[in-house]
Each structure stands twice: as C-alpha cells, then as structure tokens.
C-alpha cells in the first residue's frame, strides 16, 4: 500500500472545542465532513489519546471552528502541538462559549458549528463521531484553509542540527516515537497518519 496516496485526499483545518464539567479545552483537527442533511449531520475523527477526544466522548457535545486563510502557525501550534493535559490553552487566548458552553476562538475562523454527538465508533487509533449540527454560523467572509494550504504555506520546515547525533524521531502531532536514526522521507505516522515532515529529531544527550 502506498501511504502517500492518502495525502491526495482533501481536508480542511478546524479547532475542535470541548467542555467537561466546566473545564474547557480544544485541539486542531483536519477531519470533518458533512454526511447528512435534515437533520444536518457531520462526521469528525479524533485521536483517542487526545484530551479533547476524551472530553467530548464524556460530554456528548463539541464546537467546531472552521479556520480561515488568515490562520497563523502560532494558532495551529497553540491548539495542535500541545495538550490540555499540560497547559491551559485558553488562559491567554480570546474565546467565547457556544450554546453548549464549548469554547470557540474569536479570530481566524470563518464558520462555527455547534454540535451534539449521536454516535461514536472506536477505530483503534481514532474515534469517529457522528454529530447533529444544532446551530451553524458564518463568522467571516474569508475563505477556509485546506490541509494542503497548511502543509504548503503555513507549516515551517523542521530544522535539523547536523552537529548532533540523532537517535530517534518524534511525531509533533501525536508524540509517537520512532527509535531509529534515519527517518524515510515517505514515512507516515502509524498513530495519526501525518507525514515525515511532521517529525522532529530526538538527539543523544
Ligand atoms: C494540522 C493538524 C491536524 C490534526 N488533525 C487531527 C485530527 O484530525 N484529530 C485529532 O484528534 N487530532 C489531530 N491533530 C492533533 C491534535 O491537535 C494534537 O494532538 C493536540 O495536541 C491534542 O490536544 P489535546 O490533548 O489538548 O486534545 C492535528 C494536529 C495538526 C497540527
């Protein structure tokens, strides 16, 4: 199977917001599609080990912000490269709460969906959620970014220090570690499916 074939699937980039018993959190996702109309339903997939996934499984609701063309790497890094288990992502980030009290960010979004989960399926690495859209709002007239825009124009290239010994590679998206000094350019993370250029080197001390 050619893993690179999956890179030709098209996606958007979203902020998935959660609230469990008053604690708010959010993460970046690239998986959302509308799968039914009347009632309107969407499908999203979340990595099982993510705090946001755990929270929405328990609360049964989430917000989904569609990121627009002005989105900066700082925003994606803030929500997508660190976990709410270690940091309060909303401590210094402007947000509001939707009708279910799930947070959404106030800048760089063009649409906002307020959603209630109606089914979830454990797929191993991820859970697939089908949700009913309770409300939808256009937040700006800017175009949405695609996952391809993010990979090509927003994400900075990983810098490798050539004077240090590399003993492994870590996926910046999900934390998976490959304990080998060489990372093949066509390597794909077995947990989150992100490509080799989402890996950072692990150096010997
Ligand atoms: C571009 C991009 C796309 C991502 N897509 C997904 C996704 O579809 N589902 C998911 O659960 N995590 C995805 N992630 C990873 C989470 O955003 C990341 O693991 C985050 O740190 C989880 O935070 P949490 O533990 O606070 O939930 C993506 C990250 C990036 C940068």
PDB file of C-alpha atoms and ligand atoms in Angstrom:
ATOM      1  CA  UNK A   1       0.000   0.000   0.000  1.00  0.00           C
ATOM      2  CA  UNK A   2       1.363   3.447  -0.925  1.00  0.00           C
ATOM      3  CA  UNK A   3       0.786   5.577   2.180  1.00  0.00           C
ATOM      4  CA  UNK A   4       1.401   8.719   0.129  1.00  0.00           C
ATOM      5  CA  UNK A   5      -1.790   8.033  -1.832  1.00  0.00           C
ATOM      6  CA  UNK A   6      -3.716   9.275   1.230  1.00  0.00           C
ATOM      7  CA  UNK A   7      -2.012  12.684   1.007  1.00  0.00           C
ATOM      8  CA  UNK A   8      -4.159  13.346  -2.082  1.00  0.00           C
ATOM      9  CA  UNK A   9      -7.354  13.247  -0.018  1.00  0.00           C
ATOM     10  CA  UNK A  10      -8.587  16.813   0.653  1.00  0.00           C
ATOM     11  CA  UNK A  11      -9.313  18.133   4.144  1.00  0.00           C
ATOM     12  CA  UNK A  12      -9.935  21.416   5.963  1.00  0.00           C
ATOM     13  CA  UNK A  13      -8.353  22.528   9.241  1.00  0.00           C
ATOM     14  CA  UNK A  14     -10.537  23.036  12.318  1.00  0.00           C
ATOM     15  CA  UNK A  15     -10.482  23.817  16.033  1.00  0.00           C
ATOM     16  CA  UNK A  16     -12.473  21.235  17.994  1.00  0.00           C
ATOM     17  CA  UNK A  17     -13.693  22.762  21.278  1.00  0.00           C
ATOM     18  CA  UNK A  18     -14.733  20.817  24.386  1.00  0.00           C
ATOM     19  CA  UNK A  19     -16.091  21.463  27.860  1.00  0.00           C
ATOM     20  CA  UNK A  20     -16.241  18.802  30.526  1.00  0.00           C
ATOM     21  CA  UNK A  21     -17.672  19.838  33.893  1.00  0.00           C
ATOM     22  CA  UNK A  22     -16.543  23.436  33.357  1.00  0.00           C
ATOM     23  CA  UNK A  23     -13.002  22.639  32.153  1.00  0.00           C
ATOM     24  CA  UNK A  24     -12.514  23.902  28.596  1.00  0.00           C
ATOM     25  CA  UNK A  25     -10.026  22.685  26.005  1.00  0.00           C
ATOM     26  CA  UNK A  26      -9.589  22.423  22.240  1.00  0.00           C
ATOM     27  CA  UNK A  27      -7.365  20.795  19.639  1.00  0.00           C
ATOM     28  CA  UNK A  28      -6.711  21.087  15.907  1.00  0.00           C
ATOM     29  CA  UNK A  29      -8.308  18.509  13.630  1.00  0.00           C
ATOM     30  CA  UNK A  30      -8.254  18.084   9.885  1.00  0.00           C
ATOM     31  CA  UNK A  31     -11.170  15.686   9.682  1.00  0.00           C
ATOM     32  CA  UNK A  32     -14.705  16.950   9.278  1.00  0.00           C
ATOM     33  CA  UNK A  33     -17.271  16.384   6.576  1.00  0.00           C
ATOM     34  CA  UNK A  34     -20.999  16.884   6.275  1.00  0.00           C
ATOM     35  CA  UNK A  35     -22.574  13.440   5.895  1.00  0.00           C
ATOM     36  CA  UNK A  36     -26.342  14.100   6.011  1.00  0.00           C
ATOM     37  CA  UNK A  37     -28.941  16.806   5.624  1.00  0.00           C
ATOM     38  CA  UNK A  38     -32.222  17.357   7.516  1.00  0.00           C
ATOM     39  CA  UNK A  39     -31.193  16.702  10.198  1.00  0.00           C
ATOM     40  CA  UNK A  40     -27.751  18.032   9.304  1.00  0.00           C
ATOM     41  CA  UNK A  41     -25.018  15.665  10.417  1.00  0.00           C
ATOM     42  CA  UNK A  42     -21.254  15.825  10.296  1.00  0.00           C
ATOM     43  CA  UNK A  43     -18.516  13.251  10.902  1.00  0.00           C
ATOM     44  CA  UNK A  44     -15.269  14.049  12.721  1.00  0.00           C
ATOM     45  CA  UNK A  45     -12.370  11.844  13.824  1.00  0.00           C
ATOM     46  CA  UNK A  46     -10.300  12.421  16.955  1.00  0.00           C
ATOM     47  CA  UNK A  47      -7.183  10.655  18.221  1.00  0.00           C
ATOM     48  CA  UNK A  48      -8.183   8.532  21.227  1.00  0.00           C
ATOM     49  CA  UNK A  49      -5.236   9.657  23.360  1.00  0.00           C
ATOM     50  CA  UNK A  50      -6.090  13.378  22.929  1.00  0.00           C
ATOM     51  CA  UNK A  51      -7.660  15.087  25.906  1.00  0.00           C
ATOM     52  CA  UNK A  52     -10.231  16.734  23.625  1.00  0.00           C
ATOM     53  CA  UNK A  53     -11.367  13.317  22.379  1.00  0.00           C
ATOM     54  CA  UNK A  54     -11.739  12.040  25.933  1.00  0.00           C
ATOM     55  CA  UNK A  55     -13.694  15.163  26.900  1.00  0.00           C
ATOM     56  CA  UNK A  56     -16.177  15.119  24.005  1.00  0.00           C
ATOM     57  CA  UNK A  57     -16.795  11.378  24.490  1.00  0.00           C
ATOM     58  CA  UNK A  58     -17.901  12.137  28.034  1.00  0.00           C
ATOM     59  CA  UNK A  59     -19.735  15.445  27.480  1.00  0.00           C
ATOM     60  CA  UNK A  60     -21.510  14.445  24.233  1.00  0.00           C
ATOM     61  CA  UNK A  61     -21.104  17.862  22.575  1.00  0.00           C
ATOM     62  CA  UNK A  62     -18.416  19.951  20.823  1.00  0.00           C
ATOM     63  CA  UNK A  63     -17.885  23.142  18.868  1.00  0.00           C
ATOM     64  CA  UNK A  64     -16.158  23.100  15.506  1.00  0.00           C
ATOM     65  CA  UNK A  65     -14.483  26.263  14.199  1.00  0.00           C
ATOM     66  CA  UNK A  66     -13.512  26.291  10.524  1.00  0.00           C
ATOM     67  CA  UNK A  67     -10.143  28.081  10.227  1.00  0.00           C
ATOM     68  CA  UNK A  68      -9.760  30.767   7.567  1.00  0.00           C
ATOM     69  CA  UNK A  69      -6.954  31.858   5.211  1.00  0.00           C
ATOM     70  CA  UNK A  70      -5.557  34.298   7.830  1.00  0.00           C
ATOM     71  CA  UNK A  71      -4.744  31.458  10.243  1.00  0.00           C
ATOM     72  CA  UNK A  72      -1.196  31.663  11.577  1.00  0.00           C
ATOM     73  CA  UNK A  73       1.126  28.830  12.509  1.00  0.00           C
ATOM     74  CA  UNK A  74       1.035  30.189  16.087  1.00  0.00           C
ATOM     75  CA  UNK A  75      -2.675  29.359  16.334  1.00  0.00           C
ATOM     76  CA  UNK A  76      -2.207  25.862  14.905  1.00  0.00           C
ATOM     77  CA  UNK A  77       0.797  25.272  17.158  1.00  0.00           C
ATOM     78  CA  UNK A  78      -1.092  26.531  20.201  1.00  0.00           C
ATOM     79  CA  UNK A  79      -4.006  24.113  19.795  1.00  0.00           C
ATOM     80  CA  UNK A  80      -2.369  21.304  17.790  1.00  0.00           C
ATOM     81  CA  UNK A  81       1.133  20.837  19.183  1.00  0.00           C
ATOM     82  CA  UNK A  82       0.461  20.776  22.917  1.00  0.00           C
ATOM     83  CA  UNK A  83      -2.056  19.005  25.110  1.00  0.00           C
ATOM     84  CA  UNK A  84      -4.591  20.451  27.506  1.00  0.00           C
ATOM     85  CA  UNK A  85      -3.261  17.821  29.924  1.00  0.00           C
ATOM     86  CA  UNK A  86      -0.153  20.004  30.368  1.00  0.00           C
ATOM     87  CA  UNK A  87      -1.329  23.528  29.625  1.00  0.00           C
ATOM     88  CA  UNK A  88      -4.442  25.701  29.824  1.00  0.00           C
ATOM     89  CA  UNK A  89      -4.809  26.572  26.128  1.00  0.00           C
ATOM     90  CA  UNK A  90      -7.424  29.234  26.824  1.00  0.00           C
ATOM     91  CA  UNK A  91      -5.535  31.055  29.590  1.00  0.00           C
ATOM     92  CA  UNK A  92      -4.317  33.723  27.122  1.00  0.00           C
ATOM     93  CA  UNK A  93      -6.389  33.050  24.021  1.00  0.00           C
ATOM     94  CA  UNK A  94      -9.569  35.042  23.240  1.00  0.00           C
ATOM     95  CA  UNK A  95     -12.631  32.789  23.107  1.00  0.00           C
ATOM     96  CA  UNK A  96     -16.372  32.668  23.573  1.00  0.00           C
ATOM     97  CA  UNK A  97     -18.700  29.835  24.554  1.00  0.00           C
ATOM     98  CA  UNK A  98     -21.379  28.370  22.294  1.00  0.00           C
ATOM     99  CA  UNK A  99     -24.861  27.280  23.434  1.00  0.00           C
ATOM    100  CA  UNK A 100     -23.416  24.036  24.881  1.00  0.00           C
ATOM    101  CA  UNK A 101     -20.687  26.049  26.672  1.00  0.00           C
ATOM    102  CA  UNK A 102     -17.977  24.686  24.373  1.00  0.00           C
ATOM    103  CA  UNK A 103     -15.250  27.234  23.572  1.00  0.00           C
ATOM    104  CA  UNK A 104     -14.519  28.656  20.115  1.00  0.00           C
ATOM    105  CA  UNK A 105     -11.800  31.085  19.138  1.00  0.00           C
ATOM    106  CA  UNK A 106     -12.718  34.631  18.137  1.00  0.00           C
ATOM    107  CA  UNK A 107     -10.177  35.200  15.345  1.00  0.00           C
ATOM    108  CA  UNK A 108      -9.185  33.359  12.159  1.00  0.00           C
ATOM    109  CA  UNK A 109     -12.459  31.440  11.836  1.00  0.00           C
ATOM    110  CA  UNK A 110     -14.965  31.649   9.009  1.00  0.00           C
ATOM    111  CA  UNK A 111     -17.678  29.261  10.271  1.00  0.00           C
ATOM    112  CA  UNK A 112     -18.775  27.878  13.610  1.00  0.00           C
ATOM    113  CA  UNK A 113     -20.766  24.679  14.154  1.00  0.00           C
ATOM    114  CA  UNK A 114     -22.465  23.782  17.441  1.00  0.00           C
ATOM    115  CA  UNK A 115     -22.765  20.007  17.647  1.00  0.00           C
ATOM    116  CA  UNK A 116     -24.282  17.162  19.629  1.00  0.00           C
ATOM    117  CA  UNK A 117     -22.785  13.678  19.283  1.00  0.00           C
ATOM    118  CA  UNK A 118     -25.259  10.995  18.255  1.00  0.00           C
ATOM    119  CA  UNK A 119     -22.842   8.088  17.800  1.00  0.00           C
ATOM    120  CA  UNK A 120     -19.205   7.210  18.258  1.00  0.00           C
ATOM    121  CA  UNK A 121     -17.181   4.305  16.913  1.00  0.00           C
ATOM    122  CA  UNK A 122     -13.779   3.322  18.239  1.00  0.00           C
ATOM    123  CA  UNK A 123     -11.477   2.815  15.239  1.00  0.00           C
ATOM    124  CA  UNK A 124      -8.326   1.912  17.215  1.00  0.00           C
ATOM    125  CA  UNK A 125      -6.107   4.992  16.936  1.00  0.00           C
ATOM    126  CA  UNK A 126      -9.096   7.347  16.453  1.00  0.00           C
ATOM    127  CA  UNK A 127     -12.766   7.584  17.333  1.00  0.00           C
ATOM    128  CA  UNK A 128     -15.253   8.516  14.653  1.00  0.00           C
ATOM    129  CA  UNK A 129     -18.051  10.762  15.869  1.00  0.00           C
ATOM    130  CA  UNK A 130     -21.299  11.436  14.040  1.00  0.00           C
ATOM    131  CA  UNK A 131     -22.909  14.607  15.330  1.00  0.00           C
ATOM    132  CA  UNK A 132     -26.081  16.528  14.757  1.00  0.00           C
ATOM    133  CA  UNK A 133     -25.433  20.195  13.973  1.00  0.00           C
ATOM    134  CA  UNK A 134     -27.640  22.185  16.341  1.00  0.00           C
ATOM    135  CA  UNK A 135     -26.541  25.571  15.027  1.00  0.00           C
ATOM    136  CA  UNK A 136     -24.244  26.937  12.309  1.00  0.00           C
ATOM    137  CA  UNK A 137     -22.956  30.481  11.841  1.00  0.00           C
ATOM    138  CA  UNK A 138     -20.849  32.226   9.234  1.00  0.00           C
ATOM    139  CA  UNK A 139     -18.194  34.143  11.189  1.00  0.00           C
ATOM    140  CA  UNK A 140     -16.381  35.953   8.334  1.00  0.00           C
ATOM    141  CA  UNK A 141     -16.349  36.187   4.555  1.00  0.00           C
ATOM    142  CA  UNK A 142     -12.780  34.835   4.339  1.00  0.00           C
ATOM    143  CA  UNK A 143     -12.143  31.545   2.550  1.00  0.00           C
ATOM    144  CA  UNK A 144     -11.354  28.435   4.635  1.00  0.00           C
ATOM    145  CA  UNK A 145      -7.849  26.969   4.625  1.00  0.00           C
ATOM    146  CA  UNK A 146      -7.307  23.468   3.393  1.00  0.00           C
ATOM    147  CA  UNK A 147      -4.964  20.914   4.942  1.00  0.00           C
ATOM    148  CA  UNK A 148      -2.856  21.210   1.763  1.00  0.00           C
ATOM    149  CA  UNK A 149      -2.550  25.035   2.328  1.00  0.00           C
ATOM    150  CA  UNK A 150      -1.375  24.285   5.863  1.00  0.00           C
ATOM    151  CA  UNK A 151       1.256  21.760   4.727  1.00  0.00           C
ATOM    152  CA  UNK A 152       2.495  24.003   1.901  1.00  0.00           C
ATOM    153  CA  UNK A 153       2.259  27.600   3.171  1.00  0.00           C
ATOM    154  CA  UNK A 154       1.745  27.711   6.942  1.00  0.00           C
ATOM    155  CA  UNK A 155       3.819  24.941   8.484  1.00  0.00           C
ATOM    156  CA  UNK A 156       7.523  25.886   8.867  1.00  0.00           C
ATOM    157  CA  UNK A 157      10.093  23.318   7.743  1.00  0.00           C
ATOM    158  CA  UNK A 158      11.740  21.291  10.545  1.00  0.00           C
ATOM    159  CA  UNK A 159      15.355  22.345  11.125  1.00  0.00           C
ATOM    160  CA  UNK A 160      17.779  19.507  11.884  1.00  0.00           C
ATOM    161  CA  UNK A 161      21.020  20.189  13.802  1.00  0.00           C
ATOM    162  CA  UNK A 162      23.672  18.347  11.805  1.00  0.00           C
ATOM    163  CA  UNK A 163      26.313  18.507  14.571  1.00  0.00           C
ATOM    164  CA  UNK A 164      24.258  16.308  16.934  1.00  0.00           C
ATOM    165  CA  UNK A 165      23.610  12.560  16.892  1.00  0.00           C
ATOM    166  CA  UNK A 166      20.005  11.666  16.083  1.00  0.00           C
ATOM    167  CA  UNK A 167      18.746   8.613  17.995  1.00  0.00           C
ATOM    168  CA  UNK A 168      15.088   8.786  17.009  1.00  0.00           C
ATOM    169  CA  UNK A 169      12.204  10.836  15.605  1.00  0.00           C
ATOM    170  CA  UNK A 170       9.082  12.123  17.363  1.00  0.00           C
ATOM    171  CA  UNK A 171       5.772  12.958  15.675  1.00  0.00           C
ATOM    172  CA  UNK A 172       4.973  16.576  16.585  1.00  0.00           C
ATOM    173  CA  UNK A 173       1.268  15.869  16.161  1.00  0.00           C
ATOM    174  CA  UNK A 174       0.662  12.857  18.409  1.00  0.00           C
ATOM    175  CA  UNK A 175       4.019  12.206  20.157  1.00  0.00           C
ATOM    176  CA  UNK A 176       4.681   8.790  18.549  1.00  0.00           C
ATOM    177  CA  UNK A 177       8.430   7.981  18.664  1.00  0.00           C
ATOM    178  CA  UNK A 178      10.414   6.000  16.083  1.00  0.00           C
ATOM    179  CA  UNK A 179      13.641   4.688  17.672  1.00  0.00           C
ATOM    180  CA  UNK A 180      15.763   4.807  14.527  1.00  0.00           C
ATOM    181  CA  UNK A 181      18.329   7.375  13.392  1.00  0.00           C
ATOM    182  CA  UNK A 182      17.009   7.511   9.828  1.00  0.00           C
ATOM    183  CA  UNK A 183      13.502   8.661   9.014  1.00  0.00           C
ATOM    184  CA  UNK A 184      12.475   7.596   5.486  1.00  0.00           C
ATOM    185  CA  UNK A 185      11.010  10.572   3.558  1.00  0.00           C
ATOM    186  CA  UNK A 186       7.865   8.554   2.793  1.00  0.00           C
ATOM    187  CA  UNK A 187       7.357   7.572   6.447  1.00  0.00           C
ATOM    188  CA  UNK A 188       3.811   8.054   7.751  1.00  0.00           C
ATOM    189  CA  UNK A 189       2.970   8.149  11.465  1.00  0.00           C
ATOM    190  CA  UNK A 190       1.243   4.848  12.365  1.00  0.00           C
ATOM    191  CA  UNK A 191      -0.875   6.618  15.004  1.00  0.00           C
ATOM    192  CA  UNK A 192      -2.093   9.870  13.426  1.00  0.00           C
ATOM    193  CA  UNK A 193      -1.191   9.391   9.739  1.00  0.00           C
ATOM    194  CA  UNK A 194       0.863  12.604   9.467  1.00  0.00           C
ATOM    195  CA  UNK A 195       3.845  12.679   7.082  1.00  0.00           C
ATOM    196  CA  UNK A 196       7.618  12.539   7.782  1.00  0.00           C
ATOM    197  CA  UNK A 197       7.981  16.338   7.834  1.00  0.00           C
ATOM    198  CA  UNK A 198       5.761  16.446  10.926  1.00  0.00           C
ATOM    199  CA  UNK A 199       8.528  14.588  12.816  1.00  0.00           C
ATOM    200  CA  UNK A 200      11.278  16.247  14.870  1.00  0.00           C
ATOM    201  CA  UNK A 201      14.637  14.659  15.686  1.00  0.00           C
ATOM    202  CA  UNK A 202      15.426  13.207  19.113  1.00  0.00           C
ATOM    203  CA  UNK A 203      19.102  13.911  19.817  1.00  0.00           C
ATOM    204  CA  UNK A 204      21.511  11.916  22.008  1.00  0.00           C
ATOM    205  CA  UNK A 205      22.304  13.858  25.212  1.00  0.00           C
TER     206      UNK A 205
HETATM  207  C1  LIG B   1      -2.741  20.079  11.079  1.00  0.00           C
HETATM  208  C2  LIG B   1      -3.132  19.191  12.218  1.00  0.00           C
HETATM  209  C3  LIG B   1      -4.163  18.283  12.047  1.00  0.00           C
HETATM  210  C4  LIG B   1      -4.580  17.464  13.107  1.00  0.00           C
HETATM  211  N1  LIG B   1      -5.629  16.598  12.936  1.00  0.00           N
HETATM  212  C5  LIG B   1      -6.125  15.920  13.991  1.00  0.00           C
HETATM  213  C6  LIG B   1      -7.328  15.151  13.876  1.00  0.00           C
HETATM  214  O1  LIG B   1      -7.935  15.055  12.792  1.00  0.00           O
HETATM  215  N2  LIG B   1      -7.806  14.545  15.006  1.00  0.00           N
HETATM  216  C7  LIG B   1      -7.171  14.662  16.216  1.00  0.00           C
HETATM  217  O2  LIG B   1      -7.658  14.131  17.219  1.00  0.00           O
HETATM  218  N3  LIG B   1      -6.012  15.345  16.346  1.00  0.00           N
HETATM  219  C8  LIG B   1      -5.489  15.990  15.273  1.00  0.00           C
HETATM  220  N4  LIG B   1      -4.355  16.737  15.399  1.00  0.00           N
HETATM  221  C9  LIG B   1      -3.562  16.629  16.641  1.00  0.00           C
HETATM  222  C10 LIG B   1      -4.103  17.379  17.853  1.00  0.00           C
HETATM  223  O3  LIG B   1      -4.489  18.689  17.535  1.00  0.00           O
HETATM  224  C11 LIG B   1      -2.976  17.382  18.904  1.00  0.00           C
HETATM  225  O4  LIG B   1      -2.637  16.044  19.245  1.00  0.00           O
HETATM  226  C12 LIG B   1      -3.312  18.175  20.156  1.00  0.00           C
HETATM  227  O5  LIG B   1      -2.106  18.456  20.846  1.00  0.00           O
HETATM  228  C13 LIG B   1      -4.262  17.451  21.097  1.00  0.00           C
HETATM  229  O6  LIG B   1      -4.514  18.278  22.216  1.00  0.00           O
HETATM  230  P1  LIG B   1      -5.395  17.797  23.468  1.00  0.00           P
HETATM  231  O7  LIG B   1      -4.660  16.658  24.150  1.00  0.00           O
HETATM  232  O8  LIG B   1      -5.474  19.027  24.336  1.00  0.00           O
HETATM  233  O9  LIG B   1      -6.706  17.361  22.944  1.00  0.00           O
HETATM  234  C14 LIG B   1      -3.926  17.559  14.368  1.00  0.00           C
HETATM  235  C15 LIG B   1      -2.895  18.499  14.543  1.00  0.00           C
HETATM  236  C16 LIG B   1      -2.482  19.298  13.485  1.00  0.00           C
HETATM  237  C17 LIG B   1      -1.363  20.299  13.704  1.00  0.00           C
END
